[in-house]
PDB file of C-alpha atoms and ligand atoms in Angstrom:
ATOM      1  CA  MET A   1       0.000   0.000   0.000  1.00 73.00           C
ATOM      2  CA  ASN A   2       2.785   2.307  -0.967  1.00 93.00           C
ATOM      3  CA  LEU A   3       1.892   5.859  -1.963  1.00 98.00           C
ATOM      4  CA  LYS A   4       5.455   6.909  -2.776  1.00 96.00           C
ATOM      5  CA  ASP A   5       5.755   9.333  -5.713  1.00 95.00           C
ATOM      6  CA  LYS A   6       2.058  10.162  -5.474  1.00 98.00           C
ATOM      7  CA  THR A   7       0.656  13.593  -4.668  1.00 98.00           C
ATOM      8  CA  ALA A   8      -2.571  13.614  -2.674  1.00 99.00           C
ATOM      9  CA  LEU A   9      -4.891  16.561  -2.139  1.00 99.00           C
ATOM     10  CA  ILE A  10      -6.929  16.109   1.053  1.00 99.00           C
ATOM     11  CA  THR A  11      -9.753  18.481   1.997  1.00 99.00           C
ATOM     12  CA  GLY A  12     -10.615  19.181   5.624  1.00 99.00           C
ATOM     13  CA  ALA A  13      -7.199  17.974   6.769  1.00 99.00           C
ATOM     14  CA  GLY A  14      -7.019  20.121   9.912  1.00 98.00           C
ATOM     15  CA  GLN A  15      -8.627  17.603  12.242  1.00 98.00           C
ATOM     16  CA  GLY A  16     -10.613  14.387  12.456  1.00 99.00           C
ATOM     17  CA  ILE A  17     -10.707  11.957   9.541  1.00 99.00           C
ATOM     18  CA  GLY A  18      -8.923  14.343   7.158  1.00 99.00           C
ATOM     19  CA  LYS A  19      -6.022  14.787   9.563  1.00 99.00           C
ATOM     20  CA  ALA A  20      -5.790  11.003   9.998  1.00 99.00           C
ATOM     21  CA  CYS A  21      -5.733  10.620   6.207  1.00 99.00           C
ATOM     22  CA  ALA A  22      -2.857  13.105   6.027  1.00 99.00           C
ATOM     23  CA  GLU A  23      -0.939  11.148   8.686  1.00 98.00           C
ATOM     24  CA  VAL A  24      -1.498   7.726   7.091  1.00 98.00           C
ATOM     25  CA  PHE A  25      -0.727   9.026   3.594  1.00 98.00           C
ATOM     26  CA  ALA A  26       2.488  10.626   4.906  1.00 98.00           C
ATOM     27  CA  GLN A  27       3.529   7.335   6.524  1.00 98.00           C
ATOM     28  CA  ARG A  28       3.066   5.681   3.130  1.00 98.00           C
ATOM     29  CA  GLY A  29       5.275   8.214   1.367  1.00 98.00           C
ATOM     30  CA  ALA A  30       2.760  10.485  -0.387  1.00 98.00           C
ATOM     31  CA  ARG A  31       3.429  14.156  -1.052  1.00 98.00           C
ATOM     32  CA  LEU A  32       0.574  16.091   0.566  1.00 98.00           C
ATOM     33  CA  ILE A  33      -1.554  19.090  -0.318  1.00 99.00           C
ATOM     34  CA  LEU A  34      -3.818  19.919   2.609  1.00 99.00           C
ATOM     35  CA  LEU A  35      -6.801  22.266   2.337  1.00 99.00           C
ATOM     36  CA  ASP A  36      -8.811  23.537   5.282  1.00 99.00           C
ATOM     37  CA  LYS A  37     -10.548  26.726   6.362  1.00 98.00           C
ATOM     38  CA  ASN A  38      -8.953  26.578   9.815  1.00 99.00           C
ATOM     39  CA  ARG A  39      -5.449  28.054   9.644  1.00 98.00           C
ATOM     40  CA  ARG A  40      -4.485  27.042  13.166  1.00 98.00           C
ATOM     41  CA  THR A  41      -5.270  23.348  12.807  1.00 99.00           C
ATOM     42  CA  VAL A  42      -4.113  22.780   9.246  1.00 99.00           C
ATOM     43  CA  SER A  43      -0.809  24.623   9.759  1.00 98.00           C
ATOM     44  CA  HIS A  44      -0.224  22.557  12.891  1.00 98.00           C
ATOM     45  CA  VAL A  45      -0.857  19.286  10.998  1.00 99.00           C
ATOM     46  CA  ALA A  46       1.457  20.440   8.193  1.00 99.00           C
ATOM     47  CA  ARG A  47       4.263  21.383  10.617  1.00 98.00           C
ATOM     48  CA  GLU A  48       3.977  18.083  12.506  1.00 98.00           C
ATOM     49  CA  LEU A  49       4.150  16.009   9.327  1.00 98.00           C
ATOM     50  CA  GLU A  50       7.011  18.077   7.923  1.00 98.00           C
ATOM     51  CA  SER A  51       8.961  17.521  11.137  1.00 98.00           C
ATOM     52  CA  GLN A  52       8.557  13.799  10.462  1.00 98.00           C
ATOM     53  CA  GLY A  53       9.993  14.201   6.955  1.00 98.00           C
ATOM     54  CA  ALA A  54       6.847  14.547   4.848  1.00 98.00           C
ATOM     55  CA  ASP A  55       6.596  16.897   1.862  1.00 98.00           C
ATOM     56  CA  VAL A  56       3.565  19.076   2.697  1.00 98.00           C
ATOM     57  CA  THR A  57       1.886  22.079   1.095  1.00 98.00           C
ATOM     58  CA  PHE A  58      -1.162  23.610   2.719  1.00 98.00           C
ATOM     59  CA  ARG A  59      -3.693  26.271   1.812  1.00 98.00           C
ATOM     60  CA  VAL A  60      -6.221  27.973   4.061  1.00 98.00           C
ATOM     61  CA  ILE A  61      -9.489  28.284   2.186  1.00 98.00           C
ATOM     62  CA  ASP A  62     -13.224  28.068   2.658  1.00 98.00           C
ATOM     63  CA  LEU A  63     -13.943  25.468   0.010  1.00 98.00           C
ATOM     64  CA  THR A  64     -17.522  26.656  -0.491  1.00 98.00           C
ATOM     65  CA  HIS A  65     -16.228  29.960  -1.914  1.00 98.00           C
ATOM     66  CA  THR A  66     -15.961  29.030  -5.568  1.00 98.00           C
ATOM     67  CA  GLN A  67     -13.817  31.834  -7.006  1.00 98.00           C
ATOM     68  CA  PRO A  68     -11.000  31.540  -4.421  1.00 98.00           C
ATOM     69  CA  LEU A  69     -11.139  27.749  -4.791  1.00 98.00           C
ATOM     70  CA  LEU A  70     -10.759  27.972  -8.575  1.00 98.00           C
ATOM     71  CA  LYS A  71      -7.745  30.245  -8.068  1.00 98.00           C
ATOM     72  CA  VAL A  72      -6.080  27.916  -5.549  1.00 98.00           C
ATOM     73  CA  ILE A  73      -6.618  24.842  -7.705  1.00 98.00           C
ATOM     74  CA  ASP A  74      -5.223  26.674 -10.722  1.00 98.00           C
ATOM     75  CA  GLU A  75      -2.061  27.530  -8.767  1.00 98.00           C
ATOM     76  CA  LEU A  76      -1.739  23.992  -7.426  1.00 98.00           C
ATOM     77  CA  LEU A  77      -2.195  22.408 -10.853  1.00 98.00           C
ATOM     78  CA  ALA A  78       0.550  24.657 -12.223  1.00 98.00           C
ATOM     79  CA  ALA A  79       2.924  23.322  -9.553  1.00 98.00           C
ATOM     80  CA  PHE A  80       1.889  19.687  -9.030  1.00 98.00           C
ATOM     81  CA  ARG A  81       0.567  16.631 -10.781  1.00 98.00           C
ATOM     82  CA  ILE A  82      -2.260  15.728  -8.397  1.00 98.00           C
ATOM     83  CA  ASP A  83      -2.731  11.945  -8.439  1.00 98.00           C
ATOM     84  CA  ILE A  84      -5.155  11.448  -5.555  1.00 99.00           C
ATOM     85  CA  LEU A  85      -8.113  13.530  -4.380  1.00 99.00           C
ATOM     86  CA  VAL A  86      -9.724  12.854  -1.000  1.00 99.00           C
ATOM     87  CA  ASN A  87     -13.040  14.713  -0.674  1.00 99.00           C
ATOM     88  CA  ASN A  88     -13.417  14.751   3.084  1.00 99.00           C
ATOM     89  CA  ALA A  89     -14.195  18.293   4.337  1.00 99.00           C
ATOM     90  CA  GLY A  90     -17.602  18.686   5.888  1.00 98.00           C
ATOM     91  CA  PHE A  91     -19.869  20.224   8.472  1.00 98.00           C
ATOM     92  CA  ASP A  92     -23.430  19.585   9.551  1.00 98.00           C
ATOM     93  CA  ARG A  93     -26.492  21.784  10.020  1.00 98.00           C
ATOM     94  CA  PRO A  94     -29.000  19.436  11.653  1.00 97.00           C
ATOM     95  CA  GLY A  95     -32.722  19.930  11.176  1.00 97.00           C
ATOM     96  CA  VAL A  96     -35.917  18.143  10.253  1.00 98.00           C
ATOM     97  CA  THR A  97     -37.468  18.885   6.881  1.00 98.00           C
ATOM     98  CA  ALA A  98     -40.288  21.041   8.255  1.00 98.00           C
ATOM     99  CA  LYS A  99     -37.946  23.314  10.197  1.00 98.00           C
ATOM    100  CA  ILE A 100     -34.570  23.572   8.483  1.00 98.00           C
ATOM    101  CA  ASP A 101     -33.813  26.829   6.631  1.00 98.00           C
ATOM    102  CA  LYS A 102     -33.256  26.479   2.909  1.00 98.00           C
ATOM    103  CA  SER A 103     -29.944  28.321   3.350  1.00 98.00           C
ATOM    104  CA  ASP A 104     -28.724  25.726   5.875  1.00 98.00           C
ATOM    105  CA  TYR A 105     -29.871  22.918   3.593  1.00 98.00           C
ATOM    106  CA  ASN A 106     -27.985  24.468   0.673  1.00 98.00           C
ATOM    107  CA  ALA A 107     -24.858  25.073   2.770  1.00 98.00           C
ATOM    108  CA  VAL A 108     -24.660  21.379   3.696  1.00 98.00           C
ATOM    109  CA  LEU A 109     -25.229  20.323   0.087  1.00 98.00           C
ATOM    110  CA  SER A 110     -22.593  22.787  -1.031  1.00 98.00           C
ATOM    111  CA  ILE A 111     -19.775  21.453   1.166  1.00 98.00           C
ATOM    112  CA  HIS A 112     -20.569  17.711   0.901  1.00 98.00           C
ATOM    113  CA  LEU A 113     -21.734  17.515  -2.704  1.00 98.00           C
ATOM    114  CA  GLY A 114     -20.898  20.784  -4.478  1.00 98.00           C
ATOM    115  CA  VAL A 115     -17.229  20.895  -3.464  1.00 99.00           C
ATOM    116  CA  PRO A 116     -16.481  17.243  -4.379  1.00 99.00           C
ATOM    117  CA  PHE A 117     -18.215  17.856  -7.726  1.00 98.00           C
ATOM    118  CA  LEU A 118     -16.162  20.978  -8.448  1.00 98.00           C
ATOM    119  CA  LEU A 119     -12.837  19.450  -7.392  1.00 98.00           C
ATOM    120  CA  SER A 120     -13.566  16.334  -9.452  1.00 98.00           C
ATOM    121  CA  LYS A 121     -14.522  18.491 -12.434  1.00 98.00           C
ATOM    122  CA  LEU A 122     -11.166  20.258 -12.162  1.00 98.00           C
ATOM    123  CA  LEU A 123      -8.934  17.278 -11.381  1.00 98.00           C
ATOM    124  CA  LEU A 124     -10.483  14.276 -13.148  1.00 98.00           C
ATOM    125  CA  PRO A 125      -9.571  15.450 -16.699  1.00 98.00           C
ATOM    126  CA  ARG A 126      -5.898  15.747 -15.622  1.00 98.00           C
ATOM    127  CA  MET A 127      -5.972  12.319 -14.004  1.00 98.00           C
ATOM    128  CA  ARG A 128      -7.496  10.849 -17.161  1.00 98.00           C
ATOM    129  CA  ALA A 129      -4.822  12.476 -19.297  1.00 98.00           C
ATOM    130  CA  ASN A 130      -2.167  11.026 -16.957  1.00 98.00           C
ATOM    131  CA  LYS A 131      -3.803   7.567 -17.211  1.00 98.00           C
ATOM    132  CA  TRP A 132      -3.734   7.186 -13.434  1.00 98.00           C
ATOM    133  CA  GLY A 133      -5.732   8.722 -10.666  1.00 98.00           C
ATOM    134  CA  ARG A 134      -7.743   8.110  -7.555  1.00 98.00           C
ATOM    135  CA  ILE A 135     -10.713   9.946  -6.091  1.00 99.00           C
ATOM    136  CA  ILE A 136     -12.020   8.880  -2.700  1.00 99.00           C
ATOM    137  CA  ASN A 137     -15.198  10.531  -1.428  1.00 99.00           C
ATOM    138  CA  VAL A 138     -16.249  10.416   2.206  1.00 99.00           C
ATOM    139  CA  SER A 139     -19.932   9.544   2.519  1.00 99.00           C
ATOM    140  CA  SER A 140     -21.763   8.417   5.682  1.00 98.00           C
ATOM    141  CA  ILE A 141     -23.965   5.619   6.953  1.00 98.00           C
ATOM    142  CA  TYR A 142     -26.648   8.331   7.269  1.00 98.00           C
ATOM    143  CA  GLY A 143     -26.554   8.599   3.466  1.00 98.00           C
ATOM    144  CA  LEU A 144     -27.632   4.949   3.288  1.00 98.00           C
ATOM    145  CA  MET A 145     -30.115   4.874   6.146  1.00 97.00           C
ATOM    146  CA  GLY A 146     -31.468   8.420   6.273  1.00 98.00           C
ATOM    147  CA  ALA A 147     -31.569  10.043   9.690  1.00 96.00           C
ATOM    148  CA  LYS A 148     -34.328  11.914  11.460  1.00 96.00           C
ATOM    149  CA  GLY A 149     -33.198  15.501  12.029  1.00 97.00           C
ATOM    150  CA  GLU A 150     -30.414  15.248   9.436  1.00 98.00           C
ATOM    151  CA  VAL A 151     -32.268  15.868   6.198  1.00 98.00           C
ATOM    152  CA  ALA A 152     -29.569  17.950   4.514  1.00 98.00           C
ATOM    153  CA  TYR A 153     -26.655  15.794   5.644  1.00 98.00           C
ATOM    154  CA  ALA A 154     -28.307  12.475   4.740  1.00 98.00           C
ATOM    155  CA  ALA A 155     -29.395  13.777   1.328  1.00 98.00           C
ATOM    156  CA  ALA A 156     -25.910  15.116   0.621  1.00 98.00           C
ATOM    157  CA  LYS A 157     -24.164  11.916   1.699  1.00 98.00           C
ATOM    158  CA  ALA A 158     -26.522   9.797  -0.431  1.00 98.00           C
ATOM    159  CA  GLY A 159     -25.699  12.127  -3.324  1.00 98.00           C
ATOM    160  CA  VAL A 160     -21.995  11.510  -2.745  1.00 99.00           C
ATOM    161  CA  LEU A 161     -22.563   7.839  -3.631  1.00 98.00           C
ATOM    162  CA  GLY A 162     -24.302   8.772  -6.913  1.00 98.00           C
ATOM    163  CA  LEU A 163     -21.482  11.188  -7.718  1.00 98.00           C
ATOM    164  CA  THR A 164     -18.929   8.456  -6.978  1.00 99.00           C
ATOM    165  CA  LYS A 165     -20.521   5.938  -9.344  1.00 98.00           C
ATOM    166  CA  THR A 166     -20.907   8.490 -12.133  1.00 98.00           C
ATOM    167  CA  LEU A 167     -17.311   9.696 -11.871  1.00 98.00           C
ATOM    168  CA  ALA A 168     -16.187   6.051 -11.910  1.00 98.00           C
ATOM    169  CA  ARG A 169     -18.019   5.506 -15.185  1.00 98.00           C
ATOM    170  CA  GLU A 170     -16.344   8.593 -16.645  1.00 98.00           C
ATOM    171  CA  GLY A 171     -12.819   7.815 -15.480  1.00 98.00           C
ATOM    172  CA  GLY A 172     -12.561   4.033 -15.690  1.00 97.00           C
ATOM    173  CA  ARG A 173     -11.282   3.555 -19.223  1.00 98.00           C
ATOM    174  CA  ASP A 174      -8.430   5.965 -18.480  1.00 98.00           C
ATOM    175  CA  GLY A 175      -7.145   4.183 -15.387  1.00 98.00           C
ATOM    176  CA  VAL A 176      -8.815   6.424 -12.809  1.00 98.00           C
ATOM    177  CA  THR A 177     -10.709   4.749  -9.973  1.00 98.00           C
ATOM    178  CA  ILE A 178     -13.312   6.546  -7.901  1.00 98.00           C
ATOM    179  CA  ASN A 179     -14.718   5.072  -4.711  1.00 99.00           C
ATOM    180  CA  ALA A 180     -16.304   6.139  -1.452  1.00 99.00           C
ATOM    181  CA  VAL A 181     -15.772   5.281   2.172  1.00 99.00           C
ATOM    182  CA  VAL A 182     -18.886   5.195   4.328  1.00 99.00           C
ATOM    183  CA  PRO A 183     -17.979   5.858   7.954  1.00 98.00           C
ATOM    184  CA  GLY A 184     -20.164   5.017  10.907  1.00 98.00           C
ATOM    185  CA  MET A 185     -19.562   6.744  14.219  1.00 98.00           C
ATOM    186  CA  ILE A 186     -15.946   7.894  14.384  1.00 98.00           C
ATOM    187  CA  ARG A 187     -14.127   9.582  17.270  1.00 98.00           C
ATOM    188  CA  THR A 188     -13.704  13.116  15.869  1.00 98.00           C
ATOM    189  CA  PRO A 189     -14.320  16.508  17.541  1.00 98.00           C
ATOM    190  CA  PRO A 190     -17.941  16.988  16.329  1.00 98.00           C
ATOM    191  CA  ILE A 191     -18.894  13.467  17.390  1.00 97.00           C
ATOM    192  CA  MET A 192     -17.274  13.846  20.799  1.00 97.00           C
ATOM    193  CA  ARG A 193     -19.287  17.066  21.316  1.00 97.00           C
ATOM    194  CA  MET A 194     -22.537  15.093  20.866  1.00 95.00           C
ATOM    195  CA  PRO A 195     -24.356  14.151  24.065  1.00 95.00           C
ATOM    196  CA  GLU A 196     -23.706  10.543  25.058  1.00 96.00           C
ATOM    197  CA  LYS A 197     -27.420   9.804  24.918  1.00 96.00           C
ATOM    198  CA  TYR A 198     -27.272  10.135  21.102  1.00 92.00           C
ATOM    199  CA  ARG A 199     -23.875   8.475  20.661  1.00 95.00           C
ATOM    200  CA  ASP A 200     -24.236   5.440  22.885  1.00 96.00           C
ATOM    201  CA  PRO A 201     -27.235   3.761  21.180  1.00 96.00           C
ATOM    202  CA  ILE A 202     -25.445   3.905  17.815  1.00 95.00           C
ATOM    203  CA  ILE A 203     -22.295   2.411  19.288  1.00 97.00           C
ATOM    204  CA  ALA A 204     -24.413  -0.290  20.948  1.00 97.00           C
ATOM    205  CA  GLU A 205     -26.043  -1.121  17.588  1.00 97.00           C
ATOM    206  CA  SER A 206     -22.676  -1.640  15.869  1.00 98.00           C
ATOM    207  CA  MET A 207     -21.409  -5.208  15.504  1.00 98.00           C
ATOM    208  CA  LEU A 208     -18.056  -4.336  17.047  1.00 98.00           C
ATOM    209  CA  GLY A 209     -19.682  -2.505  19.970  1.00 98.00           C
ATOM    210  CA  ARG A 210     -17.261   0.420  19.970  1.00 98.00           C
ATOM    211  CA  ILE A 211     -16.664   3.770  18.317  1.00 98.00           C
ATOM    212  CA  GLY A 212     -14.325   3.890  15.300  1.00 98.00           C
ATOM    213  CA  GLU A 213     -10.996   5.713  15.246  1.00 98.00           C
ATOM    214  CA  PRO A 214     -10.183   8.255  12.504  1.00 99.00           C
ATOM    215  CA  GLU A 215      -7.133   6.154  11.548  1.00 98.00           C
ATOM    216  CA  GLU A 216      -9.407   3.212  10.819  1.00 99.00           C
ATOM    217  CA  VAL A 217     -11.190   5.264   8.161  1.00 99.00           C
ATOM    218  CA  ALA A 218      -7.891   6.693   6.907  1.00 99.00           C
ATOM    219  CA  ARG A 219      -6.458   3.205   6.347  1.00 98.00           C
ATOM    220  CA  ALA A 220      -9.446   2.298   4.141  1.00 98.00           C
ATOM    221  CA  VAL A 221      -8.952   5.555   2.203  1.00 99.00           C
ATOM    222  CA  ALA A 222      -5.226   4.804   1.788  1.00 98.00           C
ATOM    223  CA  PHE A 223      -6.019   1.307   0.545  1.00 98.00           C
ATOM    224  CA  LEU A 224      -8.416   2.691  -2.101  1.00 98.00           C
ATOM    225  CA  ALA A 225      -5.735   5.218  -3.098  1.00 98.00           C
ATOM    226  CA  SER A 226      -3.085   2.541  -3.566  1.00 98.00           C
ATOM    227  CA  ASP A 227      -2.280   0.179  -6.434  1.00 97.00           C
ATOM    228  CA  ASP A 228      -3.543  -2.660  -4.228  1.00 97.00           C
ATOM    229  CA  ALA A 229      -7.057  -1.403  -5.054  1.00 98.00           C
ATOM    230  CA  SER A 230      -6.385  -1.203  -8.815  1.00 98.00           C
ATOM    231  CA  TYR A 231      -9.470  -3.225  -9.841  1.00 98.00           C
ATOM    232  CA  ILE A 232     -11.890  -1.568  -7.423  1.00 98.00           C
ATOM    233  CA  THR A 233     -14.008   1.311  -8.699  1.00 98.00           C
ATOM    234  CA  GLY A 234     -17.531   2.727  -8.447  1.00 98.00           C
ATOM    235  CA  THR A 235     -18.107   1.179  -5.062  1.00 98.00           C
ATOM    236  CA  ASP A 236     -17.757   1.889  -1.376  1.00 98.00           C
ATOM    237  CA  ILE A 237     -16.222   0.495   1.781  1.00 98.00           C
ATOM    238  CA  LYS A 238     -18.283   0.793   4.925  1.00 98.00           C
ATOM    239  CA  VAL A 239     -16.093   1.610   7.905  1.00 98.00           C
ATOM    240  CA  SER A 240     -18.788   1.459  10.533  1.00 98.00           C
ATOM    241  CA  GLY A 241     -17.991  -1.467  12.790  1.00 98.00           C
ATOM    242  CA  GLY A 242     -21.007  -3.158  11.212  1.00 98.00           C
ATOM    243  CA  TRP A 243     -23.450  -0.356  12.070  1.00 98.00           C
ATOM    244  CA  GLY A 244     -26.078   0.455   9.401  1.00 95.00           C
ATOM    245  CA  ILE A 245     -25.292  -2.453   7.091  1.00 89.00           C
TER     246      ILE A 245
HETATM  247  N1  NAD B   1     -16.975  11.534  12.453  1.00 71.39           N
HETATM  248  C1  NAD B   1     -17.912  10.722  12.027  1.00 71.39           C
HETATM  249  O1  NAD B   1     -18.484   9.939  12.802  1.00 71.39           O
HETATM  250  C2  NAD B   1     -18.308  10.723  10.569  1.00 71.39           C
HETATM  251  C3  NAD B   1     -19.216   9.751  10.150  1.00 71.39           C
HETATM  252  C4  NAD B   1     -19.591   9.711   8.825  1.00 71.39           C
HETATM  253  C5  NAD B   1     -19.059  10.612   7.930  1.00 71.39           C
HETATM  254  N2  NAD B   1     -18.188  11.557   8.362  1.00 71.39           N
HETATM  255  C6  NAD B   1     -17.662  12.491   7.353  1.00 71.39           C
HETATM  256  O2  NAD B   1     -16.265  12.516   7.436  1.00 71.39           O
HETATM  257  C7  NAD B   1     -15.771  13.797   7.038  1.00 71.39           C
HETATM  258  C8  NAD B   1     -14.873  14.338   8.131  1.00 71.39           C
HETATM  259  O3  NAD B   1     -15.631  14.402   9.324  1.00 71.39           O
HETATM  260  P1  NAD B   1     -14.944  14.656  10.739  1.00 71.39           P
HETATM  261  O4  NAD B   1     -15.817  14.018  11.732  1.00 71.39           O
HETATM  262  O5  NAD B   1     -13.492  14.333  10.656  1.00 71.39           O
HETATM  263  O6  NAD B   1     -15.166  16.244  10.850  1.00 71.39           O
HETATM  264  P2  NAD B   1     -14.293  17.366  11.595  1.00 71.39           P
HETATM  265  O7  NAD B   1     -15.238  18.468  11.894  1.00 71.39           O
HETATM  266  O8  NAD B   1     -13.493  16.778  12.694  1.00 71.39           O
HETATM  267  O9  NAD B   1     -13.288  17.837  10.442  1.00 71.39           O
HETATM  268  C9  NAD B   1     -13.761  18.477   9.296  1.00 71.39           C
HETATM  269  C10 NAD B   1     -12.678  19.391   8.764  1.00 71.39           C
HETATM  270  O10 NAD B   1     -13.203  20.006   7.575  1.00 71.39           O
HETATM  271  C11 NAD B   1     -12.913  21.405   7.639  1.00 71.39           C
HETATM  272  N3  NAD B   1     -13.944  22.134   6.900  1.00 71.39           N
HETATM  273  C12 NAD B   1     -15.272  22.172   7.177  1.00 71.39           C
HETATM  274  N4  NAD B   1     -15.881  23.006   6.341  1.00 71.39           N
HETATM  275  C13 NAD B   1     -14.930  23.513   5.512  1.00 71.39           C
HETATM  276  C14 NAD B   1     -14.937  24.448   4.443  1.00 71.39           C
HETATM  277  N5  NAD B   1     -16.063  25.054   4.057  1.00 71.39           N
HETATM  278  N6  NAD B   1     -13.792  24.738   3.826  1.00 71.39           N
HETATM  279  C15 NAD B   1     -12.639  24.158   4.225  1.00 71.39           C
HETATM  280  N7  NAD B   1     -12.554  23.282   5.229  1.00 71.39           N
HETATM  281  C16 NAD B   1     -13.685  22.969   5.871  1.00 71.39           C
HETATM  282  C17 NAD B   1     -12.940  21.750   9.115  1.00 71.39           C
HETATM  283  O11 NAD B   1     -12.239  22.956   9.384  1.00 71.39           O
HETATM  284  C18 NAD B   1     -12.308  20.512   9.732  1.00 71.39           C
HETATM  285  O12 NAD B   1     -10.908  20.626   9.817  1.00 71.39           O
HETATM  286  C19 NAD B   1     -17.018  14.650   6.804  1.00 71.39           C
HETATM  287  O13 NAD B   1     -17.326  14.646   5.424  1.00 71.39           O
HETATM  288  C20 NAD B   1     -18.079  13.945   7.587  1.00 71.39           C
HETATM  289  O14 NAD B   1     -19.369  14.191   7.119  1.00 71.39           O
HETATM  290  C21 NAD B   1     -17.802  11.635   9.661  1.00 71.39           C
END
């Protein structure tokens, strides 16, 4: 599962699953481009990984702002051949259908579905021209099951699976694979801020009976990014401890 000589762009790399992806990819020899809106966290991750010998570039950007994103990607494409894209960045605006504001609904769709679409639109043609590429999208068990009070998030994460399959059809003949990971409940800052009364029943329902670690998702992402996964495309790996299957 070597990622040596590969350049990976990871969104939302400042903390949680994105940070774990950066760490695992660095261990496997990838050159890293980290994007996040939080300067403090993403610069800290970059410094840590650099001190361990990794080659890291980072940019501070709100990915939902299209014009600045286009500019950053243009600059990055002029400097790097980007082989791997990990669409991970996300946030949630909970709400049931009858109460959620349209603007909150759109904001959630924009980060989880709009940004992966735009980055894929920009990077997939280059990957196809290079005859090698990997896109890994981070979905969610809620995208499979639906979730009361999470209408925007569940709709967006279901959409991520449709996007994944469509991109896979577009990129396959040119050696580009596109897959998703579908995490269950993972120990990241937003999850640890949730009251236990919401977290515990989900953990209890999982087959493994415990919360997942960000590294456990990151290892599945790294596998899909590697040549070991060369004949896997248009599908997903559930990293949920058996919850929601
Ligand atoms: N933690 C879980 O249990 C879980 C389960 C299923 C799916 N997921 C998905 O995994 C991904 C990562 O989740 P996490 O739990 O690690 O979240 P997190 O909040 O710990 O990390 C998300 C990162 O994305 C960044 N980000 C958010 N909005 C951004 C924007 N507009 N522009 C740039 N950066 C932005 C944040 O600054 C943060 O560093 C998300 O797509 C999430 O929906 C998480």
